[in-house]
Structures are given as structure tokens and as C-alpha cells.
mmCIF file of C-alpha atoms in Angstrom:
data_model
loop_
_atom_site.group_PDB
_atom_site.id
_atom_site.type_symbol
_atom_site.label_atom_id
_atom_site.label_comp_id
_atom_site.label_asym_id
_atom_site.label_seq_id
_atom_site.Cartn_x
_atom_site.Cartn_y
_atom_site.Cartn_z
ATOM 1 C CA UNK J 783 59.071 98.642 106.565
ATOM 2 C CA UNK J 784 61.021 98.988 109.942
ATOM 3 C CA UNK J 785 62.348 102.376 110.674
ATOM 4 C CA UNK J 786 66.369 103.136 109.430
ATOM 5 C CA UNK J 787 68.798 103.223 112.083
ATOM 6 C CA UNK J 788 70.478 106.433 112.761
ATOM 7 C CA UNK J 789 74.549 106.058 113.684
ATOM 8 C CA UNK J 790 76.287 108.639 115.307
ATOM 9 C CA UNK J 791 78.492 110.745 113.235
ATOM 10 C CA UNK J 792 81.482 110.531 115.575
ATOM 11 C CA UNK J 793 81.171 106.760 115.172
ATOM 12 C CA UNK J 794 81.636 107.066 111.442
ATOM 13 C CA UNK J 795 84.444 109.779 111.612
ATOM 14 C CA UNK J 796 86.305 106.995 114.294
ATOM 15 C CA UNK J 797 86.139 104.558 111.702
ATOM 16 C CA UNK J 798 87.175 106.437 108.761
ATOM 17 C CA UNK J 799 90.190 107.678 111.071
ATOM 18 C CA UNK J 800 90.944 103.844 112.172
ATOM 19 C CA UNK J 801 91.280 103.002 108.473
ATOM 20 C CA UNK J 802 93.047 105.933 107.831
ATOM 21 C CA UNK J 803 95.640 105.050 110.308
ATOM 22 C CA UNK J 804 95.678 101.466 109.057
ATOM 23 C CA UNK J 805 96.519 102.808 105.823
ATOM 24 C CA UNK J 806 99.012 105.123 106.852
ATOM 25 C CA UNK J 807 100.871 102.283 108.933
ATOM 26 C CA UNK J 808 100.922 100.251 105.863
ATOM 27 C CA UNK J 809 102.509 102.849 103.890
ATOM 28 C CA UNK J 810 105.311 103.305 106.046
ATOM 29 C CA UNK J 811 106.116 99.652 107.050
ATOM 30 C CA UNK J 812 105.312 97.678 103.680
ATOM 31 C CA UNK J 813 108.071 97.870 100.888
ATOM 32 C CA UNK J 814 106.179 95.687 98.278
ATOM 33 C CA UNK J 815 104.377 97.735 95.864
ATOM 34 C CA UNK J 816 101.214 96.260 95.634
ATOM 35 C CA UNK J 817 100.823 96.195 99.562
ATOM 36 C CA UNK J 818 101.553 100.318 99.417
ATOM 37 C CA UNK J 819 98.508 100.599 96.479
ATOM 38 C CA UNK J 820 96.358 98.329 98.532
ATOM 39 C CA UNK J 821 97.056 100.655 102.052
ATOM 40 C CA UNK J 822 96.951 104.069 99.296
ATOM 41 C CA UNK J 823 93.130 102.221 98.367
ATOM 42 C CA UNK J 824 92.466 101.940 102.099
ATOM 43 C CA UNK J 825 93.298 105.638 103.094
ATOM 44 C CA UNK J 826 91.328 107.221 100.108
ATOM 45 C CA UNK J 827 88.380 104.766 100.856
ATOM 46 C CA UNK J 828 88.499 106.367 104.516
ATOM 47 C CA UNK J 829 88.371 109.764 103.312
ATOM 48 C CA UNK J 830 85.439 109.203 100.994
ATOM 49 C CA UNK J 831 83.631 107.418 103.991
ATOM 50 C CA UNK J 832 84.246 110.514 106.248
ATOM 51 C CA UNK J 833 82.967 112.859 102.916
ATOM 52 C CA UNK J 834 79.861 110.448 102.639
ATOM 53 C CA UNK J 835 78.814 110.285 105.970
ATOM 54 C CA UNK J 836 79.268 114.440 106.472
ATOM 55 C CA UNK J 837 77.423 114.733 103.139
ATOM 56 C CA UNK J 838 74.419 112.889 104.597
ATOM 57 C CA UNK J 839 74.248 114.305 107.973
ATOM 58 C CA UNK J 840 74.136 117.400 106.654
ATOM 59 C CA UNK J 841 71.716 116.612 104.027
ATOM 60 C CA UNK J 842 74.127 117.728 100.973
ATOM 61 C CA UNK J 843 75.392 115.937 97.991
ATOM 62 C CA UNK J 844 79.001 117.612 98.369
ATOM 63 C CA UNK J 845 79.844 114.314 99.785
ATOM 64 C CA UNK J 846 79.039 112.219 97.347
ATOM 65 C CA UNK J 847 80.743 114.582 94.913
ATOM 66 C CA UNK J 848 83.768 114.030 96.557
ATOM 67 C CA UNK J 849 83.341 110.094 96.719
ATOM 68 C CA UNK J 850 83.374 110.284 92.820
ATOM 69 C CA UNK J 851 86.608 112.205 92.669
ATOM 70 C CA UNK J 852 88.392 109.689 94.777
ATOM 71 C CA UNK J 853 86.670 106.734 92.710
ATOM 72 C CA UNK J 854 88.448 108.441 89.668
ATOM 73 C CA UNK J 855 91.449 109.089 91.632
ATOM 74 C CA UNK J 856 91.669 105.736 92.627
ATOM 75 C CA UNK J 857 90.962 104.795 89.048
ATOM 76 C CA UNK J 858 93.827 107.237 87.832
ATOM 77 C CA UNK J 859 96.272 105.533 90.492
ATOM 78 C CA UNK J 860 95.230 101.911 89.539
ATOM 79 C CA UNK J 861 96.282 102.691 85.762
ATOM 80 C CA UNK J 862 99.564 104.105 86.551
ATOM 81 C CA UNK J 863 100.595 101.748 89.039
ATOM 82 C CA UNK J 864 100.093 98.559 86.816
ATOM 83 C CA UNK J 865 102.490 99.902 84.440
ATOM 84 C CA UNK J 866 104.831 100.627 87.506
ATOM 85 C CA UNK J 867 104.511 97.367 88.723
ATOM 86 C CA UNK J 868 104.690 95.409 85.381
ATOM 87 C CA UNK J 869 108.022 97.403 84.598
ATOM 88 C CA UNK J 870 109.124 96.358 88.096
ATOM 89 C CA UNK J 871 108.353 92.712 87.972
ATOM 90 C CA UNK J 872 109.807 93.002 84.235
ATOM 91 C CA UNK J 873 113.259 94.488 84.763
ATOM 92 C CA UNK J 874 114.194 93.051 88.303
ATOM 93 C CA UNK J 875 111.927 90.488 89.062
ATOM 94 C CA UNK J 876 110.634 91.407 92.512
ATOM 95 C CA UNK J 877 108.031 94.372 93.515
ATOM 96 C CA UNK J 878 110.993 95.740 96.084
ATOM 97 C CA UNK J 879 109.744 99.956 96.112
ATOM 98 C CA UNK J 880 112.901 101.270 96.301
ATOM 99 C CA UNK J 881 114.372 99.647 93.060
ATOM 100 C CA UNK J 882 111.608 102.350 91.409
ATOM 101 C CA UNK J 883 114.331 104.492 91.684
ATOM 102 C CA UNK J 884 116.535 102.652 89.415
ATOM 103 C CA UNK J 885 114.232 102.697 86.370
ATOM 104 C CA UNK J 886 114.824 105.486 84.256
ATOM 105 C CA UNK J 887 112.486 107.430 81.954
#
């Protein structure tokens, strides 16, 4: 077996914060629903990346604790947002985000 190749924590954090801002950019600029869930996906997948990567460098499973709570999250935020979207696509036949305001509990 060859030896495993250490990467630099920074380098990690940089990427985590590039998707982050990806994310983030997507939020604001996109009005279609599923695009906003898809950059939402992309921003919590950056955090846990940051929380794994300081979990291993520091040797402690607090990271990957954290990981599973944004797995559920995300899990949480996929079942919600299908029933969001179906009532969307239902009522006025377009994902547009800001007709969400029009439906009514």
C-alpha cells in the first residue's frame, strides 16, 4: 500500500468557501425553485465538507456528527420542498419563487 496523501487544511476550507459562495450566488440570482434547493444542497454540502475536514485534522468525530445533521437536514428540506414545488407546478403551472407567496395555508 502507498502512503495517503495529506492536503492542507486551508485548501479544504477554500473549497468549502468557493462552494459556499457558489451557493450563495445561486440563491440570490435564481428565481426557479428547484435551482434555489439545488444552490440550498450546495451550501449545506460546503459546510459539512468544512465540519469533515476540521473533524479529521483534529482527530475528532464532532465532524462527522455534524455531517449527519446536515444529511437529515437536507433530508428534512428535500421532503418539504417537493410538496412546495408540486403545489407550485399544480396551481400556476411554473416554479416562479415569488408566486409562493400567493398560496395560502
Amino acid at each position: 500500500m502507498g502512503t495517503a496523501v495529506a492536503i492542507p487544511l486551508e485548501h479544504v476550507f477554500l473549497l468549502a468557501g468557493a462552494l459556499f459562495l457558489i451557493g450563495f450566488t445561486g440563491v440570490l440570482v435564481r428565481r426557479n425553485v428547484i435551482f434555489l434547493l439545488m444552490s440550498l444542497e450546495i451550501m449545506m454540502n460546503a459546510c459539512g465538507l468544512a465540519f469533515v475536514a476540521a473533524g479529521a485534522r483534529w482527530a475528532q468525530a464532532d465532524g462527522q456528527i455534524m455531517y449527519m445533521l446536515i444529511l437529515s437536514l437536507a433530508a428534512a428540506e428535500v421532503a418539504v420542498a417537493l410538496g412546495l414545488v408540486l403545489q407550485l407546478e399544480r396551481r400556476f403551472r411554473h416554479l416562479d419563487i415569488d408566486a409562493a407567496s400567493e398560496l395560502g395555508g
